[in-house]
Short mmCIF file of C-alpha atoms and ligand atoms in Angstrom, two decimals:
data_model
loop_
_atom_site.label_atom_id
_atom_site.label_comp_id
_atom_site.label_asym_id
_atom_site.label_seq_id
_atom_site.Cartn_x
_atom_site.Cartn_y
_atom_site.Cartn_z
CA MET S 10 1.19 17.69 14.69
CA MET S 11 -1.77 16.29 12.85
CA ASN S 12 -2.35 12.61 13.50
CA MET S 13 -2.71 10.72 10.25
CA ARG S 14 -3.80 7.21 9.39
CA GLY S 15 -4.05 5.87 5.84
CA LEU S 16 -6.14 3.22 4.13
CA TYR S 17 -4.92 1.67 0.89
CA LEU S 18 -7.07 -0.57 -1.32
CA HIS S 19 -5.33 -2.54 -4.06
CA ILE S 20 -7.40 -3.20 -7.21
CA PRO S 21 -5.40 -5.84 -9.08
CA PHE S 22 -6.74 -5.63 -12.64
CA CYS S 23 -5.33 -4.07 -15.80
CA GLU S 24 -6.52 -4.16 -19.38
CA HIS S 25 -2.92 -4.65 -20.42
CA LYS S 26 0.28 -5.19 -18.45
CA CYS S 27 2.76 -2.39 -19.23
CA ILE S 28 6.29 -3.65 -19.97
CA TYR S 29 7.97 -1.87 -17.06
CA CYS S 30 5.40 -2.56 -14.33
CA ASP S 31 6.18 -4.74 -11.32
CA PHE S 32 3.08 -3.94 -9.28
CA TYR S 33 0.84 -6.91 -8.68
CA SER S 34 -1.93 -6.94 -11.29
CA ILE S 35 -3.42 -9.36 -13.76
CA GLU S 36 -4.29 -8.75 -17.37
CA GLN S 37 -7.92 -9.64 -17.01
CA THR S 38 -11.10 -7.79 -16.12
CA ASP S 39 -13.81 -10.43 -15.79
CA GLY S 40 -13.18 -11.20 -12.11
CA ILE S 41 -13.73 -7.65 -10.89
CA GLN S 42 -17.24 -8.12 -9.45
CA SER S 43 -16.34 -11.15 -7.33
CA PHE S 44 -13.19 -9.34 -6.19
CA VAL S 45 -15.26 -6.31 -5.13
CA ASP S 46 -17.54 -8.62 -3.11
CA ASN S 47 -14.48 -10.09 -1.40
CA LEU S 48 -12.85 -6.74 -0.78
CA ARG S 49 -16.05 -5.64 0.98
CA LYS S 50 -15.79 -8.75 3.16
CA GLU S 51 -12.14 -8.00 3.89
CA ILE S 52 -13.12 -4.47 4.98
CA THR S 53 -15.59 -5.88 7.53
CA MET S 54 -13.08 -8.48 8.73
CA ALA S 55 -10.32 -5.88 9.10
CA ALA S 56 -12.69 -3.55 10.96
CA GLU S 57 -12.92 -6.10 13.79
CA THR S 58 -9.18 -5.84 14.41
CA ILE S 59 -8.69 -2.09 14.01
CA ASP S 60 -8.57 0.49 16.79
CA GLU S 61 -11.73 2.51 16.22
CA GLY S 62 -10.57 5.67 17.95
CA LEU S 63 -8.51 7.21 15.19
CA PRO S 64 -10.11 8.20 11.88
CA PHE S 65 -8.66 7.33 8.50
CA THR S 66 -7.45 10.65 7.10
CA SER S 67 -6.76 9.28 3.63
CA VAL S 68 -8.15 6.57 1.38
CA PHE S 69 -6.13 5.62 -1.70
CA LEU S 70 -7.26 3.21 -4.40
CA GLY S 71 -4.23 1.96 -6.29
CA GLY S 72 -3.35 -1.02 -8.36
CA GLY S 73 -3.62 -2.23 -10.94
CA THR S 74 -6.16 0.04 -12.49
CA PRO S 75 -8.82 1.13 -9.95
CA SER S 76 -10.48 3.27 -12.61
CA LEU S 77 -11.72 0.03 -14.21
CA LEU S 78 -14.28 -0.08 -11.39
CA THR S 79 -17.78 0.94 -12.45
CA PRO S 80 -19.33 3.72 -10.37
CA ALA S 81 -21.70 1.12 -8.86
CA GLN S 82 -18.75 -1.06 -7.76
CA LEU S 83 -16.91 1.92 -6.30
CA ASP S 84 -20.07 3.03 -4.53
CA ASP S 85 -20.45 -0.42 -2.95
CA ILE S 86 -16.87 -0.29 -1.66
CA VAL S 87 -17.28 3.24 -0.30
CA ASN S 88 -20.54 2.37 1.45
CA MET S 89 -18.85 -0.53 3.14
CA LEU S 90 -15.94 1.67 4.23
CA HIS S 91 -18.30 4.15 5.87
CA ARG S 92 -20.35 1.39 7.47
CA SER S 93 -17.33 -0.43 8.92
CA LEU S 94 -14.56 2.10 9.57
CA PHE S 95 -14.13 5.57 11.01
CA ILE S 96 -13.45 7.66 7.92
CA ALA S 97 -12.59 11.32 8.62
CA PRO S 98 -15.23 13.73 7.29
CA ASP S 99 -12.53 15.65 5.39
CA VAL S 100 -10.78 12.51 4.15
CA GLU S 101 -8.44 12.80 1.16
CA PHE S 102 -9.84 10.20 -1.24
CA THR S 103 -7.64 9.39 -4.24
CA VAL S 104 -8.26 7.07 -7.18
CA GLU S 105 -5.41 6.17 -9.53
CA THR S 106 -6.86 6.72 -12.96
CA ASN S 107 -5.68 5.36 -16.26
CA PRO S 108 -6.69 7.91 -18.93
CA GLY S 109 -7.73 5.05 -21.24
CA THR S 110 -10.47 3.84 -18.88
CA VAL S 111 -12.67 6.83 -18.00
CA ASP S 112 -15.08 9.23 -19.68
CA ILE S 113 -16.67 12.33 -18.24
CA GLU S 114 -19.74 10.46 -16.96
CA LYS S 115 -17.58 8.08 -14.95
CA LEU S 116 -15.50 10.94 -13.56
CA LYS S 117 -18.62 12.82 -12.49
CA ALA S 118 -19.97 9.66 -10.86
CA TYR S 119 -16.67 9.11 -8.98
CA LYS S 120 -16.85 12.70 -7.73
CA SER S 121 -20.41 12.27 -6.49
CA ILE S 122 -19.35 9.11 -4.60
CA GLY S 123 -16.80 11.12 -2.63
CA VAL S 124 -13.55 10.80 -4.57
CA ASN S 125 -11.80 14.19 -4.25
CA ARG S 126 -8.37 13.54 -5.72
CA LEU S 127 -7.30 11.87 -8.97
CA SER S 128 -3.87 10.56 -9.81
CA LEU S 129 -3.66 10.35 -13.59
CA GLY S 130 -1.19 7.83 -15.04
CA VAL S 131 -0.17 10.00 -18.00
CA GLN S 132 3.57 9.07 -18.08
CA SER S 133 4.33 11.06 -21.24
CA PHE S 134 2.96 13.55 -23.75
CA VAL S 135 4.91 11.91 -26.59
CA SER S 136 3.19 9.15 -28.57
CA ASP S 137 6.41 7.21 -29.16
CA ASP S 138 7.06 7.12 -25.39
CA LEU S 139 3.57 5.77 -24.71
CA GLU S 140 4.04 3.15 -27.38
CA PHE S 141 7.41 2.13 -25.95
CA LEU S 142 5.90 1.84 -22.45
CA THR S 143 2.94 -0.09 -23.95
CA ARG S 144 0.41 2.20 -22.29
CA ILE S 145 -3.18 1.67 -23.45
CA HIS S 146 -3.94 5.38 -23.86
CA SER S 147 -2.88 8.09 -26.30
CA VAL S 148 -1.64 11.63 -25.63
CA GLU S 149 -5.10 12.90 -26.65
CA ASP S 150 -6.77 10.51 -24.17
CA ALA S 151 -4.56 11.89 -21.40
CA GLU S 152 -5.36 15.52 -22.20
CA ARG S 153 -9.07 14.80 -22.56
CA CYS S 154 -9.05 12.94 -19.26
CA TYR S 155 -7.37 15.87 -17.52
CA HIS S 156 -9.85 18.43 -18.90
CA ASN S 157 -12.82 16.16 -18.16
CA SER S 158 -11.58 15.75 -14.58
CA ARG S 159 -11.61 19.52 -14.13
CA ILE S 160 -15.09 19.75 -15.69
CA ALA S 161 -16.25 17.00 -13.32
CA GLY S 162 -15.15 19.26 -10.44
CA PHE S 163 -11.82 17.79 -9.32
CA ASP S 164 -9.60 20.50 -7.84
CA ASN S 165 -6.84 18.15 -6.73
CA ILE S 166 -5.20 16.30 -9.62
CA ASN S 167 -1.84 14.58 -9.84
CA ILE S 168 -0.10 13.76 -13.10
CA ASP S 169 2.36 10.85 -13.11
CA LEU S 170 5.31 11.24 -15.47
CA MET S 171 8.24 9.04 -16.37
CA PHE S 172 11.67 10.21 -17.48
CA SER S 173 14.97 8.64 -18.55
CA LEU S 174 13.37 6.49 -21.20
CA PRO S 175 16.03 5.13 -23.59
CA SER S 176 15.16 7.80 -26.18
CA HIS S 177 15.18 10.72 -23.74
CA ASN S 178 17.44 13.72 -23.90
CA ARG S 179 17.13 17.17 -22.30
CA GLU S 180 14.88 18.60 -25.02
CA GLN S 181 12.45 15.68 -25.11
CA TRP S 182 12.07 15.60 -21.35
CA PHE S 183 11.67 19.37 -21.16
CA TYR S 184 8.92 19.09 -23.78
CA ASN S 185 7.05 16.72 -21.44
CA LEU S 186 7.51 19.07 -18.50
CA ARG S 187 6.29 22.02 -20.57
CA ARG S 188 3.15 20.18 -21.72
CA THR S 189 2.47 19.21 -18.11
CA MET S 190 2.92 22.76 -16.85
CA GLU S 191 0.52 24.03 -19.50
CA LEU S 192 -2.16 21.86 -17.92
CA ALA S 193 -1.18 23.10 -14.44
CA PRO S 194 -2.05 20.05 -12.32
CA ASP S 195 -1.99 20.47 -8.55
CA HIS S 196 0.63 17.78 -8.04
CA ILE S 197 3.24 16.06 -10.20
CA SER S 198 5.02 12.75 -9.58
CA ALA S 199 8.03 12.22 -11.85
CA TYR S 200 9.88 8.91 -11.70
CA SER S 201 12.95 7.74 -13.54
CA LEU S 202 12.30 4.56 -15.53
CA THR S 203 13.63 1.49 -13.73
CA TYR S 204 14.28 -1.96 -15.13
CA GLU S 205 12.68 -4.21 -12.50
CA LYS S 206 13.48 -7.92 -12.47
CA GLY S 207 10.65 -10.08 -13.77
CA THR S 208 9.27 -7.44 -16.14
CA PRO S 209 9.36 -7.71 -19.95
CA LEU S 210 11.48 -4.54 -19.95
CA HIS S 211 14.12 -6.28 -17.84
CA THR S 212 14.15 -9.21 -20.29
CA MET S 213 14.65 -6.73 -23.14
CA LEU S 214 17.58 -5.26 -21.20
CA GLN S 215 19.18 -8.67 -20.76
CA ARG S 216 18.81 -9.35 -24.48
CA ASN S 217 20.37 -5.99 -25.33
CA GLU S 218 17.17 -4.93 -27.05
CA VAL S 219 17.08 -1.73 -25.05
CA LYS S 220 19.83 0.53 -23.77
CA PRO S 221 19.27 2.61 -20.62
CA ILE S 222 20.47 6.20 -20.69
CA ASP S 223 23.65 6.83 -18.75
CA GLU S 224 23.67 7.81 -15.09
CA GLU S 225 24.89 11.37 -15.71
CA LEU S 226 22.05 12.12 -18.12
CA ASP S 227 19.54 10.57 -15.69
CA ALA S 228 20.85 12.90 -12.95
CA GLU S 229 20.74 15.85 -15.37
CA LEU S 230 17.09 15.17 -16.29
CA TYR S 231 16.25 14.82 -12.62
CA GLU S 232 17.82 18.19 -11.77
CA LEU S 233 16.08 19.75 -14.78
CA THR S 234 12.78 18.49 -13.32
CA ILE S 235 13.45 20.08 -9.94
CA ASP S 236 14.58 23.42 -11.42
CA THR S 237 11.73 23.63 -13.93
CA LEU S 238 8.93 22.72 -11.56
CA GLU S 239 10.20 24.79 -8.64
CA ALA S 240 10.48 27.83 -10.94
CA VAL S 241 6.73 27.71 -11.57
CA GLY S 242 5.63 27.18 -7.98
CA TYR S 243 5.76 23.44 -7.34
CA SER S 244 7.68 22.53 -4.23
CA GLN S 245 9.56 19.27 -4.10
CA TYR S 246 8.39 17.64 -0.87
CA GLU S 247 9.73 14.18 -1.66
CA ILE S 248 12.42 12.94 -3.99
CA SER S 249 9.96 12.30 -6.87
CA ASN S 250 6.97 14.43 -5.85
CA TYR S 251 6.10 18.08 -6.38
CA ALA S 252 3.04 19.98 -5.21
CA LYS S 253 1.46 23.38 -5.37
CA ASP S 254 0.88 25.03 -2.03
CA GLY S 255 -1.35 22.90 0.19
CA LYS S 256 -1.64 20.09 -2.36
CA GLU S 257 0.88 17.61 -0.96
CA CYS S 258 -0.57 14.11 -1.00
CA LEU S 259 -1.69 13.35 2.54
CA HIS S 260 -1.71 9.62 1.89
CA ASN S 261 1.91 9.60 0.74
CA ARG S 262 2.88 11.67 3.76
CA THR S 263 1.38 8.97 5.94
CA TYR S 264 3.95 6.52 4.52
CA TRP S 265 6.86 8.94 4.49
CA GLU S 266 6.28 10.38 7.95
CA TYR S 267 5.94 6.95 9.46
CA TYR S 268 2.27 6.97 10.47
CA ASP S 269 0.16 3.81 10.61
CA TYR S 270 -1.62 2.57 7.50
CA ILE S 271 -3.77 -0.40 6.59
CA GLY S 272 -3.64 -2.05 3.16
CA LEU S 273 -6.43 -4.28 1.85
CA GLY S 274 -6.58 -6.32 -1.36
CA PRO S 275 -3.97 -8.71 -2.78
CA SER S 276 -0.33 -7.70 -2.20
CA ALA S 277 -1.28 -4.70 -0.03
CA HIS S 278 1.00 -3.89 2.93
CA SER S 279 0.01 -2.58 6.36
CA PHE S 280 2.08 -0.93 9.07
CA ILE S 281 0.68 -0.67 12.58
CA GLU S 282 2.65 0.31 15.66
CA GLY S 283 5.95 -0.93 14.29
CA LYS S 284 4.53 -4.17 12.88
CA ARG S 285 4.43 -4.68 9.14
CA TYR S 286 2.23 -7.31 7.49
CA TRP S 287 1.25 -8.01 3.92
CA ASN S 288 -1.45 -9.80 1.98
CA VAL S 289 -1.05 -12.70 -0.44
CA LYS S 290 0.12 -11.56 -3.85
CA ASN S 291 -2.24 -13.70 -5.86
CA LEU S 292 -5.90 -13.05 -6.63
CA GLU S 293 -6.98 -16.71 -6.50
CA SER S 294 -5.38 -17.27 -3.09
CA TYR S 295 -6.86 -13.99 -1.91
CA ASN S 296 -10.36 -15.00 -3.01
CA ARG S 297 -10.01 -18.48 -1.45
CA LYS S 298 -8.91 -17.03 1.90
CA ILE S 299 -11.78 -14.56 2.02
CA TRP S 300 -14.31 -17.23 1.02
CA GLY S 301 -12.90 -19.35 3.84
CA GLY S 302 -13.44 -16.49 6.29
CA VAL S 303 -9.76 -15.83 7.04
CA MET S 304 -7.71 -12.68 6.59
CA PRO S 305 -5.56 -13.00 3.44
CA VAL S 306 -2.32 -12.18 5.27
CA ALA S 307 0.82 -13.82 3.84
CA GLY S 308 3.39 -12.69 6.40
CA GLU S 309 4.39 -10.21 9.06
CA GLU S 310 7.43 -8.81 10.78
CA LYS S 311 7.96 -6.76 13.88
CA LEU S 312 10.58 -4.19 13.04
CA THR S 313 13.60 -4.11 15.32
CA ASN S 314 14.94 -0.87 16.72
CA ASP S 315 17.71 -0.84 14.08
CA GLN S 316 15.27 -1.52 11.24
CA ARG S 317 13.03 1.33 12.37
CA ALA S 318 16.00 3.67 12.62
CA GLU S 319 17.10 2.66 9.12
CA GLU S 320 13.63 3.26 7.72
CA GLU S 321 13.45 6.68 9.34
CA ILE S 322 16.85 7.58 7.89
CA PHE S 323 15.80 6.36 4.43
CA LEU S 324 12.44 8.18 4.54
CA GLY S 325 13.98 11.29 6.10
CA LEU S 326 16.57 11.61 3.34
CA ARG S 327 13.82 11.38 0.72
CA THR S 328 11.73 14.09 2.40
CA LYS S 329 12.49 16.75 5.00
CA GLY S 330 15.86 15.44 6.16
CA VAL S 331 17.00 13.31 9.08
CA ASP S 332 16.67 14.82 12.54
CA LEU S 333 19.97 13.62 14.02
CA GLU S 334 18.99 14.42 17.61
CA LYS S 335 15.72 12.50 17.29
CA ILE S 336 17.50 9.45 15.82
CA LYS S 337 19.98 9.59 18.69
CA ASN S 338 17.37 9.93 21.44
CA PHE S 339 14.74 7.62 20.00
CA TYR S 340 16.88 4.81 18.59
CA ASN S 341 20.08 5.30 20.56
CA LEU S 342 21.92 5.77 17.28
CA ASP S 343 24.56 8.47 16.89
CA LEU S 344 24.62 8.59 13.11
CA LEU S 345 27.27 11.33 12.91
CA HIS S 346 29.60 9.23 15.01
CA ARG S 347 28.74 5.88 13.42
CA LYS S 348 29.03 7.10 9.80
CA THR S 349 31.61 9.90 10.10
CA GLU S 350 33.59 8.92 7.01
CA GLU S 351 30.59 8.42 4.75
CA ILE S 352 28.96 11.68 5.82
CA SER S 353 32.17 13.69 5.30
CA SER S 354 32.81 12.10 1.94
CA PHE S 355 29.26 12.82 0.67
CA SER S 356 29.44 16.34 2.09
CA GLU S 357 32.75 17.03 0.31
CA ARG S 358 31.17 15.89 -2.96
CA GLY S 359 28.30 18.31 -2.41
CA PHE S 360 25.66 15.61 -1.88
CA LEU S 361 24.86 16.12 1.82
CA ILE S 362 24.58 19.05 4.21
CA ILE S 363 23.83 19.36 7.90
CA ASP S 364 21.58 22.28 8.64
CA ASN S 365 20.48 22.96 12.22
CA GLY S 366 20.91 19.32 13.23
CA ILE S 367 19.05 18.06 10.14
CA LEU S 368 20.97 15.89 7.67
CA ARG S 369 19.71 16.68 4.16
CA LEU S 370 20.44 15.76 0.58
CA THR S 371 21.45 18.63 -1.68
CA LYS S 372 19.86 18.94 -5.12
CA SER S 373 22.66 16.93 -6.72
CA GLY S 374 22.59 14.46 -3.83
CA LYS S 375 18.90 13.77 -4.43
CA ALA S 376 19.73 12.19 -7.78
CA TYR S 377 21.67 9.51 -5.85
CA ALA S 378 19.32 9.22 -2.86
CA ASP S 379 19.04 5.43 -2.80
CA TRP S 380 22.79 4.90 -3.00
CA ILE S 381 23.54 7.51 -0.31
CA ALA S 382 20.83 6.11 1.97
CA SER S 383 22.19 2.58 1.59
CA GLU S 384 25.69 3.79 2.52
CA LEU S 385 24.32 5.43 5.66
CA MET S 386 22.31 2.42 6.80
S1 SF4 H 10 -1.69 0.30 -15.93
FE1 SF4 H 10 -0.43 0.73 -14.13
S2 SF4 H 10 -0.65 -1.05 -12.78
FE2 SF4 H 10 -1.41 -1.64 -14.83
S3 SF4 H 10 0.34 -2.57 -15.80
FE3 SF4 H 10 0.37 -0.42 -16.41
S4 SF4 H 10 1.67 0.59 -14.86
FE4 SF4 H 10 1.11 -1.42 -14.04
#
């Protein structure tokens, strides 16, 4: 099996905070240069603590809006990465890109710096949806961005989509899927809208200003996504992710298959040899720590045997299934024995199957993955 190791860089700036977003980012762009200087320092500081033997097989710039970086700023970061860390020659290098922040010149410059995968935050091909989500870009911006990315030479492009908006029904969501398929991206991530605490959308929910669609329709739209995308050659390799042959996101697989990863930048998480640690979730504190010459780590935990087993079950259900024998041997956990009732009940309802010792969600079970996983943990 290929040995993977991921590097995540969190760029915490957005031109505008979307109503549903609970990622750490600030609605401001004038601190980007000093942040880039500090991120470069954090890279050198982290390099002193990292085992040099294993290359980073993926680099992922997320946020926030990493595509707010100028090519010169991105180039500075990339130079520092190559100077300080062992980056694999065939690294998968992704930048999350907001279609409202790039033109063809910037895309070409990103490509020449070494970026070889773009994840475009399109969300919808319906103007009313974009307005509801308070995205800064239009449908035309998204399409232009996609075509410009191809012209700039990107042959690995993801499109992010969001379904189960309050106005969605089967036809509207299928329209979005059809427009996406016409563009034929290499990878599609499709997430159901969630109402996260602390977001303006959650406040709207509490004030009854917005009504979520019901659970059955959400499950129906989810199954429609699977059927539609699989019919045209995308395989679902994680609960919300679909890829053409050979275009699975390596970086995501690092998380889902339980490999080590390092996260730099405010709020970024790292996972090394069973230890998880995370950076401060505040740009000012982050800057102060780096200026003071200390790593901006806010906390850490060493996962117990049970926690690791639970994570593997959770991640396994979302991806290739849970290898019951491995869980038993590795974590001394006989899941079939421990959760007999739950497993039989979900199997009778058609949500779970056991196939050659692998416990898997069925298509209808995938719509309830989080609930099923929590019952099994
Ligand atoms: S652009 Fe992305 S990171 Fe920024 S607020 Fe919107 S969803 Fe969140």
